[in-house]
């Protein structure tokens, strides 16, 4: 409680006591003296209350201004989005299959805590970002099932200025990988099998390929579906057609 509030409370008590004395007084002159004194104190009380009101309004205005400034000072929360890295290249050596994940400008300045790589015996997952405070985006990449098994303990990665190099250690060093994903290999093997000569010359090889790819598409996971759709579209484009009407 402030000093003004204490003074106002004391004045109110004084006014109340004077009025009580006025009510108990017997002589009119005494009553008049007490009444004048009480009105004087009431005037002082009114002035004091107005002063308290102005002080309270000023304090509230200061508090409101402080809140506004505090809100202005708070940094705007950026919405972080996720973007899947779909385009990549790869090559291989005797011991490793190397993945090149490009399109990552500024990656060289990204902290290690923001680059998470996970390996299993048949998969790899990548999560990067946000690369900088100005780019509220997280990049992801995954291969759910590799063409052949890998060695997670010996697999690792290297950070470059604008791309990520992932080393998948071959489970069987010296083996040759025809594809990077199991889905791509499965589609290629199916097409190769359909192109093999048939004993029945009347059989339509394209119909057999279509049926096998359709079955794989219906039973496959998202990665398998994307691979089949890509292979089918590329094949149809070469023939001057497009789309996946057969599926």
C-alpha atoms as an extended CHARMM CRD file, in Angstrom:
* protein
*
       247  EXT
         1         1  UNK       CA              0.0000000000        0.0000000000        0.0000000000  PROA      1               0.0000000000
         2         2  UNK       CA              1.4110000000        3.4030000000       -1.0310000000  PROA      2               0.0000000000
         3         3  UNK       CA              1.7400000000        6.4530000000        1.2520000000  PROA      3               0.0000000000
         4         4  UNK       CA             -1.1310000000        8.1910000000       -0.5690000000  PROA      4               0.0000000000
         5         5  UNK       CA             -3.4090000000        5.2150000000       -0.0080000000  PROA      5               0.0000000000
         6         6  UNK       CA             -2.5170000000        5.1800000000        3.7170000000  PROA      6               0.0000000000
         7         7  UNK       CA             -3.2180000000        8.9110000000        3.9760000000  PROA      7               0.0000000000
         8         8  UNK       CA             -6.5730000000        8.5000000000        2.2060000000  PROA      8               0.0000000000
         9         9  UNK       CA             -7.5530000000        5.7170000000        4.5840000000  PROA      9               0.0000000000
        10        10  UNK       CA             -6.6380000000        7.8400000000        7.6370000000  PROA      10              0.0000000000
        11        11  UNK       CA             -8.6390000000       10.8120000000        6.3010000000  PROA      11              0.0000000000
        12        12  UNK       CA            -11.6550000000        8.5790000000        5.7820000000  PROA      12              0.0000000000
        13        13  UNK       CA            -11.4240000000        7.4240000000        9.3970000000  PROA      13              0.0000000000
        14        14  UNK       CA            -11.1060000000       11.0330000000       10.5960000000  PROA      14              0.0000000000
        15        15  UNK       CA            -14.2070000000       12.0660000000        8.6250000000  PROA      15              0.0000000000
        16        16  UNK       CA            -16.1860000000        9.1520000000       10.0000000000  PROA      16              0.0000000000
        17        17  UNK       CA            -15.1850000000        9.9520000000       13.5790000000  PROA      17              0.0000000000
        18        18  UNK       CA            -16.0120000000       13.6770000000       13.1860000000  PROA      18              0.0000000000
        19        19  UNK       CA            -19.4610000000       12.8260000000       11.8330000000  PROA      19              0.0000000000
        20        20  UNK       CA            -19.9690000000       10.4860000000       14.7610000000  PROA      20              0.0000000000
        21        21  UNK       CA            -18.9970000000       13.2920000000       17.1680000000  PROA      21              0.0000000000
        22        22  UNK       CA            -21.3640000000       15.6910000000       15.3760000000  PROA      22              0.0000000000
        23        23  UNK       CA            -24.2410000000       13.2750000000       15.8150000000  PROA      23              0.0000000000
        24        24  UNK       CA            -23.5690000000       13.0030000000       19.5740000000  PROA      24              0.0000000000
        25        25  UNK       CA            -22.9700000000       16.7500000000       20.1620000000  PROA      25              0.0000000000
        26        26  UNK       CA            -25.6990000000       18.6460000000       22.0290000000  PROA      26              0.0000000000
        27        27  UNK       CA            -24.9000000000       22.2780000000       21.3270000000  PROA      27              0.0000000000
        28        28  UNK       CA            -25.5350000000       23.7110000000       17.8110000000  PROA      28              0.0000000000
        29        29  UNK       CA            -22.3070000000       25.7620000000       17.7470000000  PROA      29              0.0000000000
        30        30  UNK       CA            -20.2940000000       22.6320000000       18.4880000000  PROA      30              0.0000000000
        31        31  UNK       CA            -22.2010000000       20.7910000000       15.7830000000  PROA      31              0.0000000000
        32        32  UNK       CA            -21.3380000000       23.5730000000       13.2650000000  PROA      32              0.0000000000
        33        33  UNK       CA            -17.6410000000       23.5020000000       14.1540000000  PROA      33              0.0000000000
        34        34  UNK       CA            -17.5080000000       19.7210000000       13.7580000000  PROA      34              0.0000000000
        35        35  UNK       CA            -19.4480000000       19.9020000000       10.4680000000  PROA      35              0.0000000000
        36        36  UNK       CA            -17.0290000000       22.4980000000        8.9940000000  PROA      36              0.0000000000
        37        37  UNK       CA            -14.0370000000       20.3900000000       10.0280000000  PROA      37              0.0000000000
        38        38  UNK       CA            -15.5880000000       17.2440000000        8.5280000000  PROA      38              0.0000000000
        39        39  UNK       CA            -16.3320000000       18.9890000000        5.1870000000  PROA      39              0.0000000000
        40        40  UNK       CA            -12.7430000000       20.2870000000        5.0490000000  PROA      40              0.0000000000
        41        41  UNK       CA            -11.3910000000       16.7920000000        5.5240000000  PROA      41              0.0000000000
        42        42  UNK       CA            -13.8520000000       15.4320000000        2.9150000000  PROA      42              0.0000000000
        43        43  UNK       CA            -12.5330000000       18.0090000000        0.4100000000  PROA      43              0.0000000000
        44        44  UNK       CA             -8.9930000000       16.8940000000        1.1150000000  PROA      44              0.0000000000
        45        45  UNK       CA            -10.1150000000       13.2860000000        0.6890000000  PROA      45              0.0000000000
        46        46  UNK       CA            -11.6800000000       14.0090000000       -2.7270000000  PROA      46              0.0000000000
        47        47  UNK       CA             -8.4680000000       15.6890000000       -3.9490000000  PROA      47              0.0000000000
        48        48  UNK       CA             -6.3940000000       12.8180000000       -2.6160000000  PROA      48              0.0000000000
        49        49  UNK       CA             -8.5730000000       10.2090000000       -4.3420000000  PROA      49              0.0000000000
        50        50  UNK       CA             -8.2950000000       12.0810000000       -7.6450000000  PROA      50              0.0000000000
        51        51  UNK       CA             -4.5230000000       12.0680000000       -7.2350000000  PROA      51              0.0000000000
        52        52  UNK       CA             -4.5990000000        8.3310000000       -6.5440000000  PROA      52              0.0000000000
        53        53  UNK       CA             -6.7270000000        7.7840000000       -9.6760000000  PROA      53              0.0000000000
        54        54  UNK       CA             -4.2750000000        9.7070000000      -11.8610000000  PROA      54              0.0000000000
        55        55  UNK       CA             -1.3850000000        7.7650000000      -10.3970000000  PROA      55              0.0000000000
        56        56  UNK       CA             -3.1580000000        4.4470000000      -11.0310000000  PROA      56              0.0000000000
        57        57  UNK       CA             -3.9500000000        5.4130000000      -14.6500000000  PROA      57              0.0000000000
        58        58  UNK       CA             -0.3210000000        6.3750000000      -15.2230000000  PROA      58              0.0000000000
        59        59  UNK       CA              0.9040000000        3.0760000000      -13.8000000000  PROA      59              0.0000000000
        60        60  UNK       CA             -1.5330000000        1.1170000000      -15.9930000000  PROA      60              0.0000000000
        61        61  UNK       CA             -0.4420000000        3.0440000000      -19.0880000000  PROA      61              0.0000000000
        62        62  UNK       CA              3.1960000000        2.3110000000      -18.2930000000  PROA      62              0.0000000000
        63        63  UNK       CA              2.4450000000       -1.3870000000      -17.8140000000  PROA      63              0.0000000000
        64        64  UNK       CA              0.5050000000       -1.5500000000      -21.1060000000  PROA      64              0.0000000000
        65        65  UNK       CA              3.3440000000        0.1490000000      -22.9630000000  PROA      65              0.0000000000
        66        66  UNK       CA              5.8150000000       -2.3040000000      -21.4570000000  PROA      66              0.0000000000
        67        67  UNK       CA              3.6790000000       -5.2400000000      -22.6250000000  PROA      67              0.0000000000
        68        68  UNK       CA              3.5100000000       -3.8390000000      -26.1520000000  PROA      68              0.0000000000
        69        69  UNK       CA              7.2630000000       -3.3310000000      -26.2720000000  PROA      69              0.0000000000
        70        70  UNK       CA              7.7930000000       -6.8340000000      -24.9240000000  PROA      70              0.0000000000
        71        71  UNK       CA              5.6380000000       -8.3010000000      -27.6860000000  PROA      71              0.0000000000
        72        72  UNK       CA              7.5120000000       -6.2840000000      -30.2980000000  PROA      72              0.0000000000
        73        73  UNK       CA             10.8050000000       -7.5700000000      -28.9610000000  PROA      73              0.0000000000
        74        74  UNK       CA              9.7190000000      -11.2130000000      -29.1480000000  PROA      74              0.0000000000
        75        75  UNK       CA             11.1240000000      -12.8620000000      -32.2890000000  PROA      75              0.0000000000
        76        76  UNK       CA              8.5570000000      -14.1130000000      -34.7780000000  PROA      76              0.0000000000
        77        77  UNK       CA              8.1910000000      -17.8910000000      -34.6860000000  PROA      77              0.0000000000
        78        78  UNK       CA              8.9110000000      -19.2980000000      -38.1240000000  PROA      78              0.0000000000
        79        79  UNK       CA              6.9780000000      -22.2900000000      -39.3480000000  PROA      79              0.0000000000
        80        80  UNK       CA              9.3600000000      -25.1270000000      -40.1490000000  PROA      80              0.0000000000
        81        81  UNK       CA              8.4860000000      -27.2100000000      -43.2170000000  PROA      81              0.0000000000
        82        82  UNK       CA              9.8570000000      -30.5460000000      -44.4180000000  PROA      82              0.0000000000
        83        83  UNK       CA             11.1280000000      -31.2070000000      -47.9280000000  PROA      83              0.0000000000
        84        84  UNK       CA             11.9900000000      -34.6660000000      -49.2590000000  PROA      84              0.0000000000
        85        85  UNK       CA             15.1970000000      -34.9760000000      -51.2750000000  PROA      85              0.0000000000
        86        86  UNK       CA             14.2380000000      -37.0810000000      -54.2880000000  PROA      86              0.0000000000
        87        87  UNK       CA             17.0530000000      -36.3480000000      -56.7330000000  PROA      87              0.0000000000
        88        88  UNK       CA             20.4010000000      -37.9380000000      -56.0030000000  PROA      88              0.0000000000
        89        89  UNK       CA             23.2640000000      -39.6840000000      -57.7280000000  PROA      89              0.0000000000
        90        90  UNK       CA             25.4030000000      -42.6200000000      -56.7140000000  PROA      90              0.0000000000
        91        91  UNK       CA             28.4530000000      -44.6620000000      -57.6000000000  PROA      91              0.0000000000
        92        92  UNK       CA             30.3760000000      -47.4990000000      -56.0000000000  PROA      92              0.0000000000
        93        93  UNK       CA             33.8030000000      -48.7750000000      -55.1480000000  PROA      93              0.0000000000
        94        94  UNK       CA             34.9170000000      -52.1770000000      -53.9430000000  PROA      94              0.0000000000
        95        95  UNK       CA             33.8370000000      -51.4950000000      -50.3440000000  PROA      95              0.0000000000
        96        96  UNK       CA             31.2610000000      -48.6910000000      -50.5210000000  PROA      96              0.0000000000
        97        97  UNK       CA             28.2290000000      -47.4020000000      -52.3600000000  PROA      97              0.0000000000
        98        98  UNK       CA             28.3360000000      -43.5850000000      -52.3080000000  PROA      98              0.0000000000
        99        99  UNK       CA             25.2100000000      -41.4030000000      -52.3040000000  PROA      99              0.0000000000
       100       100  UNK       CA             25.4270000000      -37.7490000000      -53.3580000000  PROA      100             0.0000000000
       101       101  UNK       CA             22.5780000000      -35.6600000000      -51.9010000000  PROA      101             0.0000000000
       102       102  UNK       CA             22.7570000000      -32.2750000000      -53.6230000000  PROA      102             0.0000000000
       103       103  UNK       CA             20.8590000000      -28.9800000000      -53.5150000000  PROA      103             0.0000000000
       104       104  UNK       CA             21.8930000000      -28.2370000000      -49.9200000000  PROA      104             0.0000000000
       105       105  UNK       CA             23.3700000000      -24.7390000000      -50.1450000000  PROA      105             0.0000000000
       106       106  UNK       CA             25.0960000000      -23.6720000000      -46.9250000000  PROA      106             0.0000000000
       107       107  UNK       CA             25.3670000000      -27.2200000000      -45.5760000000  PROA      107             0.0000000000
       108       108  UNK       CA             29.0270000000      -26.6770000000      -44.7490000000  PROA      108             0.0000000000
       109       109  UNK       CA             28.0350000000      -24.1940000000      -42.0340000000  PROA      109             0.0000000000
       110       110  UNK       CA             25.3440000000      -26.4150000000      -40.5190000000  PROA      110             0.0000000000
       111       111  UNK       CA             26.0430000000      -27.7970000000      -37.0250000000  PROA      111             0.0000000000
       112       112  UNK       CA             26.5070000000      -31.5530000000      -36.6070000000  PROA      112             0.0000000000
       113       113  UNK       CA             23.4990000000      -31.7080000000      -34.2770000000  PROA      113             0.0000000000
       114       114  UNK       CA             21.2600000000      -30.7920000000      -37.2170000000  PROA      114             0.0000000000
       115       115  UNK       CA             22.5460000000      -33.5970000000      -39.4670000000  PROA      115             0.0000000000
       116       116  UNK       CA             21.1520000000      -36.9660000000      -38.3920000000  PROA      116             0.0000000000
       117       117  UNK       CA             21.9860000000      -40.1440000000      -40.3570000000  PROA      117             0.0000000000
       118       118  UNK       CA             20.6250000000      -43.5650000000      -39.4100000000  PROA      118             0.0000000000
       119       119  UNK       CA             21.6830000000      -46.9090000000      -40.8790000000  PROA      119             0.0000000000
       120       120  UNK       CA             20.3040000000      -50.4350000000      -40.6370000000  PROA      120             0.0000000000
       121       121  UNK       CA             21.3840000000      -53.5500000000      -42.5180000000  PROA      121             0.0000000000
       122       122  UNK       CA             19.0010000000      -52.6790000000      -45.3810000000  PROA      122             0.0000000000
       123       123  UNK       CA             18.0890000000      -49.0070000000      -45.0430000000  PROA      123             0.0000000000
       124       124  UNK       CA             19.3840000000      -45.4700000000      -44.6430000000  PROA      124             0.0000000000
       125       125  UNK       CA             17.6160000000      -42.3590000000      -43.3550000000  PROA      125             0.0000000000
       126       126  UNK       CA             18.7620000000      -38.7310000000      -43.4700000000  PROA      126             0.0000000000
       127       127  UNK       CA             17.3760000000      -35.6600000000      -41.6810000000  PROA      127             0.0000000000
       128       128  UNK       CA             19.0320000000      -32.2700000000      -42.1770000000  PROA      128             0.0000000000
       129       129  UNK       CA             18.2650000000      -28.8130000000      -40.8790000000  PROA      129             0.0000000000
       130       130  UNK       CA             17.2200000000      -26.2140000000      -40.5610000000  PROA      130             0.0000000000
       131       131  UNK       CA             20.5100000000      -25.4000000000      -42.2910000000  PROA      131             0.0000000000
       132       132  UNK       CA             20.3490000000      -21.7450000000      -41.2190000000  PROA      132             0.0000000000
       133       133  UNK       CA             18.1730000000      -19.3620000000      -39.2050000000  PROA      133             0.0000000000
       134       134  UNK       CA             16.9390000000      -17.8050000000      -42.4370000000  PROA      134             0.0000000000
       135       135  UNK       CA             15.8300000000      -21.1050000000      -43.9880000000  PROA      135             0.0000000000
       136       136  UNK       CA             13.0650000000      -22.7090000000      -41.9200000000  PROA      136             0.0000000000
       137       137  UNK       CA             13.1660000000      -26.0190000000      -43.7520000000  PROA      137             0.0000000000
       138       138  UNK       CA             14.1650000000      -29.5760000000      -42.8610000000  PROA      138             0.0000000000
       139       139  UNK       CA             15.3910000000      -31.8950000000      -45.6320000000  PROA      139             0.0000000000
       140       140  UNK       CA             14.7450000000      -35.6350000000      -45.4460000000  PROA      140             0.0000000000
       141       141  UNK       CA             15.8790000000      -38.6110000000      -47.5000000000  PROA      141             0.0000000000
       142       142  UNK       CA             15.4050000000      -42.3390000000      -47.0550000000  PROA      142             0.0000000000
       143       143  UNK       CA             15.8550000000      -45.6800000000      -48.7500000000  PROA      143             0.0000000000
       144       144  UNK       CA             13.6290000000      -48.1630000000      -46.9710000000  PROA      144             0.0000000000
       145       145  UNK       CA             15.3140000000      -51.1880000000      -48.5200000000  PROA      145             0.0000000000
       146       146  UNK       CA             18.6590000000      -51.1240000000      -50.2840000000  PROA      146             0.0000000000
       147       147  UNK       CA             19.4760000000      -53.3060000000      -53.2850000000  PROA      147             0.0000000000
       148       148  UNK       CA             21.7470000000      -55.4600000000      -51.1190000000  PROA      148             0.0000000000
       149       149  UNK       CA             22.6310000000      -55.5640000000      -47.4450000000  PROA      149             0.0000000000
       150       150  UNK       CA             24.9740000000      -52.9800000000      -45.9360000000  PROA      150             0.0000000000
       151       151  UNK       CA             27.1630000000      -52.8350000000      -42.8480000000  PROA      151             0.0000000000
       152       152  UNK       CA             25.7070000000      -50.1170000000      -40.5440000000  PROA      152             0.0000000000
       153       153  UNK       CA             28.7670000000      -50.0150000000      -38.2780000000  PROA      153             0.0000000000
       154       154  UNK       CA             31.1250000000      -49.1750000000      -41.1260000000  PROA      154             0.0000000000
       155       155  UNK       CA             28.7890000000      -46.7670000000      -42.9380000000  PROA      155             0.0000000000
       156       156  UNK       CA             29.3390000000      -43.0380000000      -42.4480000000  PROA      156             0.0000000000
       157       157  UNK       CA             28.9080000000      -39.6170000000      -44.0730000000  PROA      157             0.0000000000
       158       158  UNK       CA             30.8530000000      -36.4930000000      -45.0250000000  PROA      158             0.0000000000
       159       159  UNK       CA             29.5430000000      -32.9120000000      -45.0580000000  PROA      159             0.0000000000
       160       160  UNK       CA             30.4960000000      -30.7550000000      -48.0380000000  PROA      160             0.0000000000
       161       161  UNK       CA             29.7760000000      -27.0760000000      -48.7230000000  PROA      161             0.0000000000
       162       162  UNK       CA             26.5450000000      -27.7170000000      -50.6200000000  PROA      162             0.0000000000
       163       163  UNK       CA             25.9730000000      -31.4870000000      -50.6220000000  PROA      163             0.0000000000
       164       164  UNK       CA             26.0550000000      -34.5310000000      -48.3510000000  PROA      164             0.0000000000
       165       165  UNK       CA             28.1210000000      -37.6020000000      -49.2170000000  PROA      165             0.0000000000
       166       166  UNK       CA             26.8600000000      -40.8310000000      -47.6380000000  PROA      166             0.0000000000
       167       167  UNK       CA             29.0260000000      -43.9610000000      -47.6390000000  PROA      167             0.0000000000
       168       168  UNK       CA             27.0970000000      -47.2440000000      -47.4690000000  PROA      168             0.0000000000
       169       169  UNK       CA             29.5190000000      -50.0010000000      -46.5120000000  PROA      169             0.0000000000
       170       170  UNK       CA             28.8590000000      -53.1260000000      -48.5600000000  PROA      170             0.0000000000
       171       171  UNK       CA             27.9970000000      -56.2130000000      -46.5330000000  PROA      171             0.0000000000
       172       172  UNK       CA             29.8850000000      -58.2150000000      -49.1600000000  PROA      172             0.0000000000
       173       173  UNK       CA             32.8890000000      -56.1160000000      -50.2690000000  PROA      173             0.0000000000
       174       174  UNK       CA             33.6710000000      -56.5710000000      -53.9380000000  PROA      174             0.0000000000
       175       175  UNK       CA             30.0580000000      -57.2350000000      -54.9380000000  PROA      175             0.0000000000
       176       176  UNK       CA             28.5890000000      -55.1950000000      -57.7790000000  PROA      176             0.0000000000
       177       177  UNK       CA             25.3540000000      -53.3020000000      -57.2220000000  PROA      177             0.0000000000
       178       178  UNK       CA             23.1930000000      -52.9730000000      -60.3440000000  PROA      178             0.0000000000
       179       179  UNK       CA             20.7850000000      -50.6280000000      -58.5690000000  PROA      179             0.0000000000
       180       180  UNK       CA             20.6470000000      -48.6310000000      -55.3510000000  PROA      180             0.0000000000
       181       181  UNK       CA             17.1990000000      -49.7000000000      -54.0870000000  PROA      181             0.0000000000
       182       182  UNK       CA             15.5670000000      -53.1010000000      -53.8490000000  PROA      182             0.0000000000
       183       183  UNK       CA             12.4930000000      -51.7410000000      -55.6280000000  PROA      183             0.0000000000
       184       184  UNK       CA             14.5100000000      -50.6320000000      -58.6610000000  PROA      184             0.0000000000
       185       185  UNK       CA             16.2100000000      -54.0380000000      -58.8760000000  PROA      185             0.0000000000
       186       186  UNK       CA             12.8870000000      -55.8510000000      -58.5590000000  PROA      186             0.0000000000
       187       187  UNK       CA             11.3670000000      -53.8560000000      -61.4340000000  PROA      187             0.0000000000
       188       188  UNK       CA             14.4550000000      -54.4090000000      -63.6100000000  PROA      188             0.0000000000
       189       189  UNK       CA             14.4310000000      -58.1580000000      -62.8830000000  PROA      189             0.0000000000
       190       190  UNK       CA             10.7300000000      -58.3440000000      -63.7700000000  PROA      190             0.0000000000
       191       191  UNK       CA             11.2580000000      -56.5860000000      -67.1160000000  PROA      191             0.0000000000
       192       192  UNK       CA             14.2390000000      -58.8080000000      -67.8670000000  PROA      192             0.0000000000
       193       193  UNK       CA             12.1980000000      -61.9110000000      -67.1270000000  PROA      193             0.0000000000
       194       194  UNK       CA              9.3660000000      -60.7040000000      -69.3680000000  PROA      194             0.0000000000
       195       195  UNK       CA             11.8280000000      -60.1370000000      -72.2290000000  PROA      195             0.0000000000
       196       196  UNK       CA             13.1070000000      -63.7170000000      -72.0970000000  PROA      196             0.0000000000
       197       197  UNK       CA             12.0160000000      -65.9050000000      -75.0570000000  PROA      197             0.0000000000
       198       198  UNK       CA              8.8090000000      -67.8720000000      -74.4400000000  PROA      198             0.0000000000
       199       199  UNK       CA              8.0670000000      -71.3640000000      -75.7420000000  PROA      199             0.0000000000
       200       200  UNK       CA              4.6520000000      -70.1450000000      -76.7850000000  PROA      200             0.0000000000
       201       201  UNK       CA              5.2930000000      -67.8550000000      -79.7540000000  PROA      201             0.0000000000
       202       202  UNK       CA              1.7170000000      -66.5750000000      -79.6050000000  PROA      202             0.0000000000
       203       203  UNK       CA              2.0780000000      -65.2580000000      -76.0590000000  PROA      203             0.0000000000
       204       204  UNK       CA              2.2230000000      -61.4890000000      -75.7340000000  PROA      204             0.0000000000
       205       205  UNK       CA              5.3720000000      -60.6160000000      -73.6970000000  PROA      205             0.0000000000
       206       206  UNK       CA              4.1210000000      -57.1180000000      -72.9880000000  PROA      206             0.0000000000
       207       207  UNK       CA              0.9520000000      -58.5250000000      -71.4290000000  PROA      207             0.0000000000
       208       208  UNK       CA              3.0090000000      -60.7120000000      -69.1130000000  PROA      208             0.0000000000
       209       209  UNK       CA              5.1840000000      -57.7640000000      -68.1030000000  PROA      209             0.0000000000
       210       210  UNK       CA              2.1030000000      -55.6510000000      -67.5140000000  PROA      210             0.0000000000
       211       211  UNK       CA              0.5560000000      -58.2590000000      -65.2240000000  PROA      211             0.0000000000
       212       212  UNK       CA              3.7340000000      -58.7350000000      -63.1970000000  PROA      212             0.0000000000
       213       213  UNK       CA              4.3110000000      -55.0110000000      -62.7530000000  PROA      213             0.0000000000
       214       214  UNK       CA              0.6630000000      -54.5010000000      -61.8250000000  PROA      214             0.0000000000
       215       215  UNK       CA              0.9310000000      -57.2000000000      -59.1470000000  PROA      215             0.0000000000
       216       216  UNK       CA              4.1500000000      -55.6830000000      -57.7780000000  PROA      216             0.0000000000
       217       217  UNK       CA              2.5490000000      -52.2200000000      -57.7670000000  PROA      217             0.0000000000
       218       218  UNK       CA             -0.5080000000      -53.3990000000      -55.8330000000  PROA      218             0.0000000000
       219       219  UNK       CA              1.5230000000      -55.3370000000      -53.2550000000  PROA      219             0.0000000000
       220       220  UNK       CA              4.5090000000      -52.9870000000      -52.9530000000  PROA      220             0.0000000000
       221       221  UNK       CA              5.1990000000      -50.1660000000      -50.4840000000  PROA      221             0.0000000000
       222       222  UNK       CA              5.4130000000      -46.4790000000      -51.3760000000  PROA      222             0.0000000000
       223       223  UNK       CA              8.9910000000      -46.7660000000      -52.5820000000  PROA      223             0.0000000000
       224       224  UNK       CA              8.1150000000      -49.7130000000      -54.8310000000  PROA      224             0.0000000000
       225       225  UNK       CA              5.0900000000      -47.8530000000      -56.2350000000  PROA      225             0.0000000000
       226       226  UNK       CA              7.1800000000      -44.7630000000      -57.0330000000  PROA      226             0.0000000000
       227       227  UNK       CA              9.8380000000      -46.8610000000      -58.7700000000  PROA      227             0.0000000000
       228       228  UNK       CA              7.3150000000      -48.7800000000      -60.8720000000  PROA      228             0.0000000000
       229       229  UNK       CA              5.4380000000      -45.6060000000      -61.7760000000  PROA      229             0.0000000000
       230       230  UNK       CA              8.6960000000      -43.9470000000      -62.8620000000  PROA      230             0.0000000000
       231       231  UNK       CA              9.7890000000      -46.9560000000      -64.9520000000  PROA      231             0.0000000000
       232       232  UNK       CA              6.3650000000      -47.2830000000      -66.5500000000  PROA      232             0.0000000000
       233       233  UNK       CA              6.0960000000      -43.5840000000      -67.3920000000  PROA      233             0.0000000000
       234       234  UNK       CA              9.5700000000      -43.5340000000      -68.9390000000  PROA      234             0.0000000000
       235       235  UNK       CA              8.6990000000      -46.5970000000      -71.0190000000  PROA      235             0.0000000000
       236       236  UNK       CA              5.4280000000      -45.1080000000      -72.2230000000  PROA      236             0.0000000000
       237       237  UNK       CA              7.0790000000      -41.7760000000      -73.0670000000  PROA      237             0.0000000000
       238       238  UNK       CA              9.4870000000      -43.6070000000      -75.3690000000  PROA      238             0.0000000000
       239       239  UNK       CA              6.4690000000      -45.1020000000      -77.1360000000  PROA      239             0.0000000000
       240       240  UNK       CA              4.7330000000      -41.7290000000      -77.3690000000  PROA      240             0.0000000000
       241       241  UNK       CA              2.1890000000      -42.5240000000      -74.6670000000  PROA      241             0.0000000000
       242       242  UNK       CA              1.8340000000      -41.3920000000      -71.0900000000  PROA      242             0.0000000000
       243       243  UNK       CA              0.0920000000      -42.0530000000      -67.8100000000  PROA      243             0.0000000000
       244       244  UNK       CA             -0.6430000000      -45.1640000000      -65.7770000000  PROA      244             0.0000000000
       245       245  UNK       CA             -3.9420000000      -46.2110000000      -67.3510000000  PROA      245             0.0000000000
       246       246  UNK       CA             -3.0440000000      -49.8670000000      -67.0420000000  PROA      246             0.0000000000
       247       247  UNK       CA             -2.8640000000      -49.5420000000      -63.2470000000  PROA      247             0.0000000000
